Amino acid sequence: MNKDANVIIDKVGRDLYILRYNDTDTKYFEALWEIPEGVTYNAYLLIEDGTAILFDTWKKGLDSEFVNALNSIIDIRELKYIVIHHTEPDHSGIIKTLYEKNPQITILGSSMANKLIRSFYGINPRFKAVSDGEVLTIGDYKLTFIHIPWLHWPDTIATYISPINTLITCDVFGAYSIPKSVIIDDIPEDYIVSMRKYFTNIIGFYRDNVIKNLDKVLSITNNKIEVIAPSHGAVLRGNAVGRAIDVYREFALKIPRDSKIVIVYSSMYGFIDSIMNYITQVLNNWGFRISVYRFTDKERSNIGDLIGDVNNAFGIVLGISTYDTEPFPLMDYIIELLIRKLRGGKPILIITDYGWGDVVPKHVKTRLEKAGFTVIDTVSINGQPTEREFGRILGVLQNLKNFK
Ligand code: FEO
């Protein structure tokens, strides 16, 4: 396959290029998240007064495609600096090859990035650790490096380039999918879903660091950002800038203003199916927006989509079958991801179904409460629910409804 066909080179400023790779091969991002929608890796290149400075690279393994793309703009021997905003190998993956082709390169990044580069790639390049707020002037351009730790790793920095008021952010403001346009001026709703999925899957665990880093960036840049250039997805410009900042604030909330309820359940033989159909109907009648994710003998939902969707939901209903005296394994895994990526906050209603042993509810309730969720109630059903049990479920749904 000619992977060079997946490369896009374009300009996002007079002297600022984007080198974008459309990755449609990776099925599981981070070997974990299903991404049938694909993902892009975006690097940026600023050329000013004969000085070339590269911001990030692409995923490890795309070396020849990256070198070809870069060579189509400059001779690699002209590259003076590479800024590594974040060392995860979907962004730093080509450093070793670039260093081998041009050992004169100076790498700029946080001091942690310095350590990580050496351990990941076994190279010993010239490295300058940039301090928080440090400025590098290249011709007419002023580059301000801003430390934004934990977005996504502790090593992370952003670069603000003035006077073009462009903020290069790596994972922050990134999204899954292969956007048709390199630059967007407005963010369509389906793209916000892609941003939220990426945020929750990747940055969700570190969500407590979002607002303070966002405020810090806005303060340092005097709220003048005109372009946001992330390392995944589209470059954001115009109306898209303010909208992205607003939705990021919303993403970081543990209990959002949304009225959506996400229902997630496993059903091995259909008992929980009937309960969840009833719950869906009741919540719909009450005016809640509902998303349903099922794990049955006929269907297996995309867990990455689920975790992204649940991020901004007001509440969650879990339907868990009992398996080997434990929660059904896929639900166990989903509960672990909810704990890690949401970090508590939301109300959760737990419905379990069992055959010969009612062993799950306490186990799950304790785990979720310990993680900071509010467990509205647990309802345990033995096989097929009775009329009386449907009545009990209606009662606990009222408690979920009244939680706000
Ligand atoms: Fe896109 Fe944390 O790497």
mmCIF file of C-alpha atoms and ligand atoms in Angstrom:
data_model
loop_
_atom_site.group_PDB
_atom_site.id
_atom_site.type_symbol
_atom_site.label_atom_id
_atom_site.label_comp_id
_atom_site.label_asym_id
_atom_site.label_seq_id
_atom_site.Cartn_x
_atom_site.Cartn_y
_atom_site.Cartn_z
ATOM 1 C CA MET A 1 0.000 0.000 0.000
ATOM 2 C CA ASN A 2 1.252 3.460 -0.861
ATOM 3 C CA LYS A 3 1.051 5.185 2.487
ATOM 4 C CA ASP A 4 2.254 8.457 0.970
ATOM 5 C CA ALA A 5 -1.325 8.798 -0.342
ATOM 6 C CA ASN A 6 -2.377 9.325 3.287
ATOM 7 C CA VAL A 7 -0.165 12.389 3.624
ATOM 8 C CA ILE A 8 -1.502 15.935 3.449
ATOM 9 C CA ILE A 9 0.817 18.923 3.339
ATOM 10 C CA ASP A 10 -0.771 22.330 3.521
ATOM 11 C CA LYS A 11 -0.211 25.802 4.887
ATOM 12 C CA VAL A 12 -1.942 26.990 8.048
ATOM 13 C CA GLY A 13 -0.140 30.320 8.101
ATOM 14 C CA ARG A 14 2.146 32.257 5.763
ATOM 15 C CA ASP A 15 5.241 30.420 7.011
ATOM 16 C CA LEU A 16 3.585 27.599 8.938
ATOM 17 C CA TYR A 17 2.969 24.230 7.312
ATOM 18 C CA ILE A 18 0.971 21.253 8.514
ATOM 19 C CA LEU A 19 2.246 17.760 7.766
ATOM 20 C CA ARG A 20 -0.735 15.492 8.366
ATOM 21 C CA TYR A 21 -0.945 11.721 8.184
ATOM 22 C CA ASN A 22 -4.395 10.142 7.857
ATOM 23 C CA ASP A 23 -4.131 6.854 9.736
ATOM 24 C CA THR A 24 -6.804 4.412 8.632
ATOM 25 C CA ASP A 25 -4.740 1.331 9.556
ATOM 26 C CA THR A 26 -4.772 1.594 13.337
ATOM 27 C CA LYS A 27 -7.797 -0.304 14.597
ATOM 28 C CA TYR A 28 -7.142 0.149 18.313
ATOM 29 C CA PHE A 29 -5.668 3.490 19.354
ATOM 30 C CA GLU A 30 -3.177 2.975 22.209
ATOM 31 C CA ALA A 31 -3.876 -0.738 21.515
ATOM 32 C CA LEU A 32 -7.100 -0.137 23.444
ATOM 33 C CA TRP A 33 -9.695 2.114 21.804
ATOM 34 C CA GLU A 34 -11.587 0.972 18.701
ATOM 35 C CA ILE A 35 -11.389 3.713 16.085
ATOM 36 C CA PRO A 36 -13.140 2.726 12.858
ATOM 37 C CA GLU A 37 -13.285 6.477 12.183
ATOM 38 C CA GLY A 38 -9.451 6.708 11.997
ATOM 39 C CA VAL A 39 -7.124 9.339 13.409
ATOM 40 C CA THR A 40 -4.621 11.845 12.080
ATOM 41 C CA TYR A 41 -1.163 12.782 13.308
ATOM 42 C CA ASN A 42 -0.366 16.444 12.688
ATOM 43 C CA ALA A 43 3.123 17.914 12.776
ATOM 44 C CA TYR A 44 3.811 21.580 12.018
ATOM 45 C CA LEU A 45 6.785 23.260 10.414
ATOM 46 C CA LEU A 46 7.671 26.943 10.707
ATOM 47 C CA ILE A 47 10.199 28.336 8.290
ATOM 48 C CA GLU A 48 11.446 31.835 8.886
ATOM 49 C CA ASP A 49 14.587 33.586 7.681
ATOM 50 C CA GLY A 50 16.184 30.268 6.710
ATOM 51 C CA THR A 51 15.475 28.713 10.119
ATOM 52 C CA ALA A 52 13.234 25.641 10.117
ATOM 53 C CA ILE A 53 11.565 24.529 13.315
ATOM 54 C CA LEU A 54 9.446 21.376 13.470
ATOM 55 C CA PHE A 55 6.689 20.899 16.030
ATOM 56 C CA ASP A 56 6.204 17.200 16.836
ATOM 57 C CA THR A 57 6.325 14.333 14.360
ATOM 58 C CA TRP A 58 4.083 11.311 13.640
ATOM 59 C CA LYS A 59 3.476 7.872 15.018
ATOM 60 C CA LYS A 60 6.392 5.478 15.330
ATOM 61 C CA GLY A 61 6.718 3.380 12.161
ATOM 62 C CA LEU A 62 5.810 6.134 9.678
ATOM 63 C CA ASP A 63 9.445 7.174 9.264
ATOM 64 C CA SER A 64 9.804 7.026 5.491
ATOM 65 C CA GLU A 65 6.439 8.755 4.926
ATOM 66 C CA PHE A 66 7.435 11.535 7.321
ATOM 67 C CA VAL A 67 10.883 11.981 5.807
ATOM 68 C CA ASN A 68 9.352 12.154 2.306
ATOM 69 C CA ALA A 69 6.826 14.748 3.477
ATOM 70 C CA LEU A 70 9.463 16.872 5.182
ATOM 71 C CA ASN A 71 11.839 16.552 2.232
ATOM 72 C CA SER A 72 9.136 17.915 -0.041
ATOM 73 C CA ILE A 73 9.369 21.224 1.884
ATOM 74 C CA ILE A 74 12.962 21.446 3.130
ATOM 75 C CA ASP A 75 16.206 19.546 3.202
ATOM 76 C CA ILE A 76 16.290 17.779 6.604
ATOM 77 C CA ARG A 77 19.814 19.100 7.088
ATOM 78 C CA GLU A 78 18.252 22.582 7.315
ATOM 79 C CA LEU A 79 16.120 21.607 10.295
ATOM 80 C CA LYS A 80 17.415 23.479 13.320
ATOM 81 C CA TYR A 81 14.921 22.641 16.081
ATOM 82 C CA ILE A 82 12.284 20.050 16.859
ATOM 83 C CA VAL A 83 9.825 20.990 19.586
ATOM 84 C CA ILE A 84 8.480 17.909 21.339
ATOM 85 C CA HIS A 85 5.276 18.946 23.062
ATOM 86 C CA HIS A 86 4.571 15.465 24.402
ATOM 87 C CA THR A 87 6.703 12.354 24.091
ATOM 88 C CA GLU A 88 4.037 9.714 23.491
ATOM 89 C CA PRO A 89 5.212 7.843 20.386
ATOM 90 C CA ASP A 90 2.198 8.847 18.283
ATOM 91 C CA HIS A 91 3.905 12.284 18.206
ATOM 92 C CA SER A 92 7.583 11.663 18.872
ATOM 93 C CA GLY A 93 7.859 8.490 16.789
ATOM 94 C CA ILE A 94 10.113 9.841 14.036
ATOM 95 C CA ILE A 95 12.704 11.607 16.208
ATOM 96 C CA LYS A 96 15.306 8.880 15.993
ATOM 97 C CA THR A 97 15.280 8.867 12.192
ATOM 98 C CA LEU A 98 15.416 12.671 12.020
ATOM 99 C CA TYR A 99 18.280 12.777 14.505
ATOM 100 C CA GLU A 100 20.199 10.149 12.540
ATOM 101 C CA LYS A 101 19.743 12.162 9.359
ATOM 102 C CA ASN A 102 20.656 15.436 11.050
ATOM 103 C CA PRO A 103 22.607 15.055 14.336
ATOM 104 C CA GLN A 104 22.901 18.877 14.538
ATOM 105 C CA ILE A 105 19.215 19.188 15.451
ATOM 106 C CA THR A 106 18.388 20.673 18.848
ATOM 107 C CA ILE A 107 15.320 19.220 20.500
ATOM 108 C CA LEU A 108 13.242 21.540 22.682
ATOM 109 C CA GLY A 109 10.808 20.294 25.296
ATOM 110 C CA SER A 110 10.209 19.837 28.991
ATOM 111 C CA SER A 111 12.948 18.268 31.093
ATOM 112 C CA MET A 112 10.815 15.139 31.389
ATOM 113 C CA ALA A 113 10.632 14.904 27.593
ATOM 114 C CA ASN A 114 14.435 14.866 27.589
ATOM 115 C CA LYS A 115 14.499 11.765 29.783
ATOM 116 C CA LEU A 116 11.707 10.031 27.880
ATOM 117 C CA ILE A 117 13.275 10.574 24.449
ATOM 118 C CA ARG A 118 16.475 8.896 25.622
ATOM 119 C CA SER A 119 14.658 5.938 27.149
ATOM 120 C CA PHE A 120 12.223 5.475 24.250
ATOM 121 C CA TYR A 121 14.660 5.858 21.369
ATOM 122 C CA GLY A 122 18.142 5.159 22.784
ATOM 123 C CA ILE A 123 19.528 8.374 21.288
ATOM 124 C CA ASN A 124 21.514 11.180 22.839
ATOM 125 C CA PRO A 125 20.530 14.314 20.926
ATOM 126 C CA ARG A 126 21.291 17.920 21.737
ATOM 127 C CA PHE A 127 18.416 18.930 23.997
ATOM 128 C CA LYS A 128 17.319 22.219 25.507
ATOM 129 C CA ALA A 129 14.747 22.059 28.299
ATOM 130 C CA VAL A 130 12.453 25.063 27.930
ATOM 131 C CA SER A 131 11.084 26.682 31.059
ATOM 132 C CA ASP A 132 7.457 27.644 31.538
ATOM 133 C CA GLY A 133 6.876 30.943 29.703
ATOM 134 C CA GLU A 134 10.291 30.909 27.993
ATOM 135 C CA VAL A 135 10.384 32.767 24.691
ATOM 136 C CA LEU A 136 12.353 31.922 21.570
ATOM 137 C CA THR A 137 12.488 34.549 18.839
ATOM 138 C CA ILE A 138 12.917 33.405 15.266
ATOM 139 C CA GLY A 139 12.887 36.314 12.820
ATOM 140 C CA ASP A 140 9.484 37.989 13.061
ATOM 141 C CA TYR A 141 8.049 35.179 15.186
ATOM 142 C CA LYS A 142 7.980 34.907 18.953
ATOM 143 C CA LEU A 143 7.484 31.398 20.305
ATOM 144 C CA THR A 144 6.266 31.152 23.902
ATOM 145 C CA PHE A 145 6.471 27.725 25.515
ATOM 146 C CA ILE A 146 3.741 27.031 28.057
ATOM 147 C CA HIS A 147 3.879 24.058 30.389
ATOM 148 C CA ILE A 148 0.529 22.245 30.534
ATOM 149 C CA PRO A 149 1.409 19.172 32.615
ATOM 150 C CA TRP A 150 -0.847 16.080 32.540
ATOM 151 C CA LEU A 151 -2.506 17.004 29.245
ATOM 152 C CA HIS A 152 -1.850 14.238 28.432
ATOM 153 C CA TRP A 153 1.358 13.273 30.294
ATOM 154 C CA PRO A 154 3.373 15.262 32.844
ATOM 155 C CA ASP A 155 5.824 16.167 30.056
ATOM 156 C CA THR A 156 3.331 18.212 28.027
ATOM 157 C CA ILE A 157 3.927 21.759 26.784
ATOM 158 C CA ALA A 158 2.179 23.976 24.217
ATOM 159 C CA THR A 159 3.722 26.617 21.944
ATOM 160 C CA TYR A 160 2.101 29.961 21.250
ATOM 161 C CA ILE A 161 3.383 31.653 18.102
ATOM 162 C CA SER A 162 2.861 35.378 17.760
ATOM 163 C CA PRO A 163 2.113 37.548 15.840
ATOM 164 C CA ILE A 164 0.099 34.806 14.083
ATOM 165 C CA ASN A 165 -1.592 34.016 17.420
ATOM 166 C CA THR A 166 -1.398 30.294 16.799
ATOM 167 C CA LEU A 167 -1.374 27.812 19.660
ATOM 168 C CA ILE A 168 0.116 24.380 18.997
ATOM 169 C CA THR A 169 -1.392 22.032 21.572
ATOM 170 C CA CYS A 170 -0.557 18.389 20.760
ATOM 171 C CA ASP A 171 -3.295 16.162 22.317
ATOM 172 C CA VAL A 172 -5.310 19.061 23.732
ATOM 173 C CA PHE A 173 -8.235 20.036 21.460
ATOM 174 C CA GLY A 174 -7.455 16.964 19.353
ATOM 175 C CA ALA A 175 -10.060 14.571 17.975
ATOM 176 C CA TYR A 176 -10.346 11.180 16.384
ATOM 177 C CA SER A 177 -11.578 10.941 12.755
ATOM 178 C CA ILE A 178 -10.098 12.024 9.442
ATOM 179 C CA PRO A 179 -11.592 15.483 8.867
ATOM 180 C CA LYS A 180 -12.137 16.352 5.204
ATOM 181 C CA SER A 181 -10.794 19.858 5.750
ATOM 182 C CA VAL A 182 -7.397 20.628 7.221
ATOM 183 C CA ILE A 183 -8.792 23.807 8.817
ATOM 184 C CA ILE A 184 -12.307 24.344 10.125
ATOM 185 C CA ASP A 185 -13.867 27.681 11.097
ATOM 186 C CA ASP A 186 -16.934 26.187 12.763
ATOM 187 C CA ILE A 187 -17.198 22.921 14.655
ATOM 188 C CA PRO A 188 -20.014 20.639 13.535
ATOM 189 C CA GLU A 189 -21.794 18.579 16.238
ATOM 190 C CA ASP A 190 -20.389 15.267 14.999
ATOM 191 C CA TYR A 191 -16.869 16.673 15.322
ATOM 192 C CA ILE A 192 -17.553 17.619 18.947
ATOM 193 C CA VAL A 193 -18.438 13.944 19.510
ATOM 194 C CA SER A 194 -15.017 13.007 18.056
ATOM 195 C CA MET A 195 -13.291 15.583 20.275
ATOM 196 C CA ARG A 196 -15.125 14.337 23.348
ATOM 197 C CA LYS A 197 -14.301 10.703 22.593
ATOM 198 C CA TYR A 198 -10.616 11.567 22.245
ATOM 199 C CA PHE A 199 -10.710 13.718 25.380
ATOM 200 C CA THR A 200 -12.382 11.085 27.562
ATOM 201 C CA ASN A 201 -10.431 8.106 26.227
ATOM 202 C CA ILE A 202 -7.059 9.796 26.481
ATOM 203 C CA ILE A 203 -7.173 12.794 28.845
ATOM 204 C CA GLY A 204 -10.171 11.794 31.012
ATOM 205 C CA PHE A 205 -8.013 10.327 33.777
ATOM 206 C CA TYR A 206 -6.201 13.695 34.103
ATOM 207 C CA ARG A 207 -9.351 15.860 33.857
ATOM 208 C CA ASP A 208 -8.642 17.751 37.080
ATOM 209 C CA ASN A 209 -5.775 19.497 35.265
ATOM 210 C CA VAL A 210 -7.843 20.831 32.373
ATOM 211 C CA ILE A 211 -9.404 24.041 33.694
ATOM 212 C CA LYS A 212 -6.290 25.374 35.411
ATOM 213 C CA ASN A 213 -4.116 24.725 32.357
ATOM 214 C CA LEU A 214 -6.727 26.242 30.063
ATOM 215 C CA ASP A 215 -6.947 29.367 32.206
ATOM 216 C CA LYS A 216 -3.177 29.587 32.302
ATOM 217 C CA VAL A 217 -2.904 29.389 28.498
ATOM 218 C CA LEU A 218 -5.636 31.999 28.007
ATOM 219 C CA SER A 219 -3.934 34.323 30.456
ATOM 220 C CA ILE A 220 -0.451 33.966 28.922
ATOM 221 C CA THR A 221 -1.848 34.487 25.424
ATOM 222 C CA ASN A 222 -4.046 37.419 26.546
ATOM 223 C CA ASN A 223 -7.043 35.596 25.094
ATOM 224 C CA LYS A 224 -5.779 36.382 21.609
ATOM 225 C CA ILE A 225 -5.651 32.875 20.151
ATOM 226 C CA GLU A 226 -6.798 32.908 16.529
ATOM 227 C CA VAL A 227 -5.745 29.409 15.524
ATOM 228 C CA ILE A 228 -5.490 26.187 17.540
ATOM 229 C CA ALA A 229 -3.257 23.599 15.914
ATOM 230 C CA PRO A 230 -3.635 20.201 17.636
ATOM 231 C CA SER A 231 -1.811 16.989 16.758
ATOM 232 C CA HIS A 232 -4.976 15.006 15.986
ATOM 233 C CA GLY A 233 -7.865 16.134 13.803
ATOM 234 C CA ALA A 234 -8.609 19.538 12.318
ATOM 235 C CA VAL A 235 -6.873 22.872 12.798
ATOM 236 C CA LEU A 236 -9.366 25.205 14.484
ATOM 237 C CA ARG A 237 -9.788 28.792 13.383
ATOM 238 C CA GLY A 238 -12.378 31.588 13.652
ATOM 239 C CA ASN A 239 -15.510 30.569 15.571
ATOM 240 C CA ALA A 240 -14.042 27.123 16.133
ATOM 241 C CA VAL A 241 -11.468 28.504 18.599
ATOM 242 C CA GLY A 242 -13.924 29.862 21.180
ATOM 243 C CA ARG A 243 -16.224 26.888 20.717
ATOM 244 C CA ALA A 244 -13.373 24.432 21.326
ATOM 245 C CA ILE A 245 -12.398 26.235 24.521
ATOM 246 C CA ASP A 246 -16.016 26.192 25.732
ATOM 247 C CA VAL A 247 -16.548 22.510 24.993
ATOM 248 C CA TYR A 248 -13.267 21.625 26.690
ATOM 249 C CA ARG A 249 -14.457 23.327 29.860
ATOM 250 C CA GLU A 250 -17.665 21.315 29.570
ATOM 251 C CA PHE A 251 -15.743 18.071 28.950
ATOM 252 C CA ALA A 252 -13.796 18.573 32.165
ATOM 253 C CA LEU A 253 -16.938 18.762 34.332
ATOM 254 C CA LYS A 254 -17.808 15.660 36.317
ATOM 255 C CA ILE A 255 -21.543 16.412 36.405
ATOM 256 C CA PRO A 256 -22.394 18.336 33.212
ATOM 257 C CA ARG A 257 -25.498 20.343 32.494
ATOM 258 C CA ASP A 258 -26.624 17.798 29.884
ATOM 259 C CA SER A 259 -29.868 15.906 30.488
ATOM 260 C CA LYS A 260 -28.685 12.742 28.776
ATOM 261 C CA ILE A 261 -28.648 9.382 30.545
ATOM 262 C CA VAL A 262 -26.405 6.616 29.283
ATOM 263 C CA ILE A 263 -27.602 3.039 29.699
ATOM 264 C CA VAL A 264 -24.936 0.337 29.548
ATOM 265 C CA TYR A 265 -25.743 -3.306 29.999
ATOM 266 C CA SER A 266 -24.808 -6.894 29.412
ATOM 267 C CA SER A 267 -27.487 -9.502 28.822
ATOM 268 C CA MET A 268 -26.540 -13.115 28.256
ATOM 269 C CA TYR A 269 -30.032 -14.593 27.864
ATOM 270 C CA GLY A 270 -32.330 -11.589 27.520
ATOM 271 C CA PHE A 271 -33.437 -11.041 31.135
ATOM 272 C CA ILE A 272 -31.651 -7.689 31.479
ATOM 273 C CA ASP A 273 -32.723 -6.742 27.949
ATOM 274 C CA SER A 274 -36.336 -6.672 29.066
ATOM 275 C CA ILE A 275 -35.495 -4.548 32.145
ATOM 276 C CA MET A 276 -33.431 -2.068 30.123
ATOM 277 C CA ASN A 277 -36.150 -1.748 27.486
ATOM 278 C CA TYR A 278 -38.542 -0.804 30.269
ATOM 279 C CA ILE A 279 -36.050 1.700 31.749
ATOM 280 C CA THR A 280 -35.420 3.235 28.320
ATOM 281 C CA GLN A 281 -39.137 3.684 27.769
ATOM 282 C CA VAL A 282 -39.694 5.307 31.180
ATOM 283 C CA LEU A 283 -36.748 7.712 30.838
ATOM 284 C CA ASN A 284 -37.805 8.610 27.291
ATOM 285 C CA ASN A 285 -41.315 9.372 28.512
ATOM 286 C CA TRP A 286 -39.818 11.637 31.159
ATOM 287 C CA GLY A 287 -37.982 13.591 28.451
ATOM 288 C CA PHE A 288 -34.427 12.425 29.032
ATOM 289 C CA ARG A 289 -32.182 11.911 26.041
ATOM 290 C CA ILE A 290 -30.936 8.326 26.115
ATOM 291 C CA SER A 291 -27.940 6.493 24.675
ATOM 292 C CA VAL A 292 -27.870 2.707 24.998
ATOM 293 C CA TYR A 293 -24.758 0.504 24.794
ATOM 294 C CA ARG A 294 -25.334 -3.278 24.784
ATOM 295 C CA PHE A 295 -23.152 -6.316 25.288
ATOM 296 C CA THR A 296 -25.210 -9.335 24.264
ATOM 297 C CA ASP A 297 -24.888 -12.483 22.158
ATOM 298 C CA LYS A 298 -25.872 -10.376 19.141
ATOM 299 C CA GLU A 299 -24.239 -7.034 19.710
ATOM 300 C CA ARG A 300 -21.139 -5.485 21.222
ATOM 301 C CA SER A 301 -20.999 -1.703 21.400
ATOM 302 C CA ASN A 302 -17.852 0.330 20.762
ATOM 303 C CA ILE A 303 -16.387 0.910 24.228
ATOM 304 C CA GLY A 304 -14.419 3.999 23.165
ATOM 305 C CA ASP A 305 -17.662 5.586 21.882
ATOM 306 C CA LEU A 306 -19.391 4.663 25.123
ATOM 307 C CA ILE A 307 -16.707 6.223 27.316
ATOM 308 C CA GLY A 308 -16.750 9.381 25.178
ATOM 309 C CA ASP A 309 -20.534 9.610 25.215
ATOM 310 C CA VAL A 310 -20.889 9.068 28.951
ATOM 311 C CA ASN A 311 -18.471 11.937 29.673
ATOM 312 C CA ASN A 312 -21.139 14.597 29.332
ATOM 313 C CA ALA A 313 -24.115 12.521 30.470
ATOM 314 C CA PHE A 314 -25.964 13.582 33.577
ATOM 315 C CA GLY A 315 -26.337 10.004 34.856
ATOM 316 C CA ILE A 316 -25.675 6.347 34.134
ATOM 317 C CA VAL A 317 -27.755 3.177 34.390
ATOM 318 C CA LEU A 318 -25.730 -0.029 34.542
ATOM 319 C CA GLY A 319 -27.338 -3.404 33.860
ATOM 320 C CA ILE A 320 -24.979 -6.153 34.936
ATOM 321 C CA SER A 321 -25.375 -9.881 34.551
ATOM 322 C CA THR A 322 -23.716 -12.211 37.022
ATOM 323 C CA TYR A 323 -20.912 -14.413 35.716
ATOM 324 C CA ASP A 324 -18.751 -16.789 37.775
ATOM 325 C CA THR A 325 -19.945 -15.039 40.975
ATOM 326 C CA GLU A 326 -18.602 -11.737 39.625
ATOM 327 C CA PRO A 327 -19.923 -8.972 37.354
ATOM 328 C CA PHE A 328 -20.061 -10.000 33.685
ATOM 329 C CA PRO A 329 -16.407 -9.556 32.507
ATOM 330 C CA LEU A 330 -17.076 -6.876 29.878
ATOM 331 C CA MET A 331 -19.130 -4.876 32.385
ATOM 332 C CA ASP A 332 -16.344 -5.292 34.932
ATOM 333 C CA TYR A 333 -13.948 -3.814 32.380
ATOM 334 C CA ILE A 334 -16.338 -0.968 31.548
ATOM 335 C CA ILE A 335 -16.785 -0.165 35.240
ATOM 336 C CA GLU A 336 -13.000 0.035 35.551
ATOM 337 C CA LEU A 337 -12.853 2.432 32.569
ATOM 338 C CA LEU A 338 -15.682 4.566 33.992
ATOM 339 C CA ILE A 339 -13.766 4.849 37.254
ATOM 340 C CA ARG A 340 -10.502 5.752 35.542
ATOM 341 C CA LYS A 341 -11.780 8.105 32.879
ATOM 342 C CA LEU A 342 -14.684 9.875 34.604
ATOM 343 C CA ARG A 343 -13.154 10.083 38.101
ATOM 344 C CA GLY A 344 -16.518 9.907 39.860
ATOM 345 C CA GLY A 345 -19.163 12.575 40.268
ATOM 346 C CA LYS A 346 -22.147 11.191 38.375
ATOM 347 C CA PRO A 347 -25.215 9.451 39.784
ATOM 348 C CA ILE A 348 -25.378 5.769 38.852
ATOM 349 C CA LEU A 349 -28.213 3.293 39.123
ATOM 350 C CA ILE A 350 -27.174 -0.364 39.253
ATOM 351 C CA ILE A 351 -29.444 -3.196 38.126
ATOM 352 C CA THR A 352 -28.071 -6.701 38.392
ATOM 353 C CA ASP A 353 -29.537 -10.011 37.359
ATOM 354 C CA TYR A 354 -28.530 -13.402 38.720
ATOM 355 C CA GLY A 355 -29.442 -17.065 38.491
ATOM 356 C CA TRP A 356 -28.264 -18.986 41.549
ATOM 357 C CA GLY A 357 -26.324 -16.399 43.565
ATOM 358 C CA ASP A 358 -27.081 -12.729 44.329
ATOM 359 C CA VAL A 359 -23.435 -11.687 44.718
ATOM 360 C CA VAL A 360 -22.804 -8.694 42.471
ATOM 361 C CA PRO A 361 -24.563 -5.548 43.814
ATOM 362 C CA LYS A 362 -22.516 -4.898 46.945
ATOM 363 C CA HIS A 363 -19.284 -5.579 45.131
ATOM 364 C CA VAL A 364 -20.018 -2.995 42.386
ATOM 365 C CA LYS A 365 -21.651 -0.430 44.669
ATOM 366 C CA THR A 366 -18.641 -0.289 47.000
ATOM 367 C CA ARG A 367 -16.253 0.020 44.086
ATOM 368 C CA LEU A 368 -18.145 2.877 42.425
ATOM 369 C CA GLU A 369 -18.749 4.776 45.659
ATOM 370 C CA LYS A 370 -15.090 4.505 46.565
ATOM 371 C CA ALA A 371 -14.312 6.069 43.173
ATOM 372 C CA GLY A 372 -16.545 9.076 43.919
ATOM 373 C CA PHE A 373 -19.783 8.166 42.131
ATOM 374 C CA THR A 374 -23.170 8.500 43.812
ATOM 375 C CA VAL A 375 -24.886 5.137 43.651
ATOM 376 C CA ILE A 376 -28.585 6.014 43.620
ATOM 377 C CA ASP A 377 -29.591 2.433 44.384
ATOM 378 C CA THR A 378 -28.974 -1.165 43.477
ATOM 379 C CA VAL A 379 -31.751 -3.473 42.338
ATOM 380 C CA SER A 380 -31.113 -7.169 42.166
ATOM 381 C CA ILE A 381 -33.368 -9.343 40.032
ATOM 382 C CA ASN A 382 -33.478 -13.157 40.041
ATOM 383 C CA GLY A 383 -33.983 -14.171 36.403
ATOM 384 C CA GLN A 384 -37.173 -12.755 34.892
ATOM 385 C CA PRO A 385 -38.371 -9.569 36.664
ATOM 386 C CA THR A 386 -41.796 -9.695 38.321
ATOM 387 C CA GLU A 387 -44.429 -6.932 38.177
ATOM 388 C CA ARG A 388 -43.438 -5.994 41.713
ATOM 389 C CA GLU A 389 -39.793 -5.656 40.687
ATOM 390 C CA PHE A 390 -40.736 -3.432 37.743
ATOM 391 C CA GLY A 391 -42.548 -1.289 40.331
ATOM 392 C CA ARG A 392 -39.387 -1.104 42.438
ATOM 393 C CA ILE A 393 -37.350 -0.137 39.355
ATOM 394 C CA LEU A 394 -39.800 2.679 38.627
ATOM 395 C CA GLY A 395 -39.238 3.935 42.164
ATOM 396 C CA VAL A 396 -35.453 4.014 41.884
ATOM 397 C CA LEU A 397 -35.709 5.699 38.469
ATOM 398 C CA GLN A 398 -37.652 8.465 40.217
ATOM 399 C CA ASN A 399 -34.685 8.859 42.585
ATOM 400 C CA LEU A 400 -32.333 9.160 39.609
ATOM 401 C CA LYS A 401 -34.652 11.699 37.975
ATOM 402 C CA ASN A 402 -34.769 13.738 41.185
ATOM 403 C CA PHE A 403 -30.989 13.686 41.667
ATOM 404 C CA LYS A 404 -30.569 17.054 39.950
HETATM 405 FE FE1 FEO B 1 -1.742 11.719 20.954
HETATM 406 FE FE2 FEO B 1 -0.896 11.379 24.331
HETATM 407 O O1 FEO B 1 -0.720 11.191 22.453
#
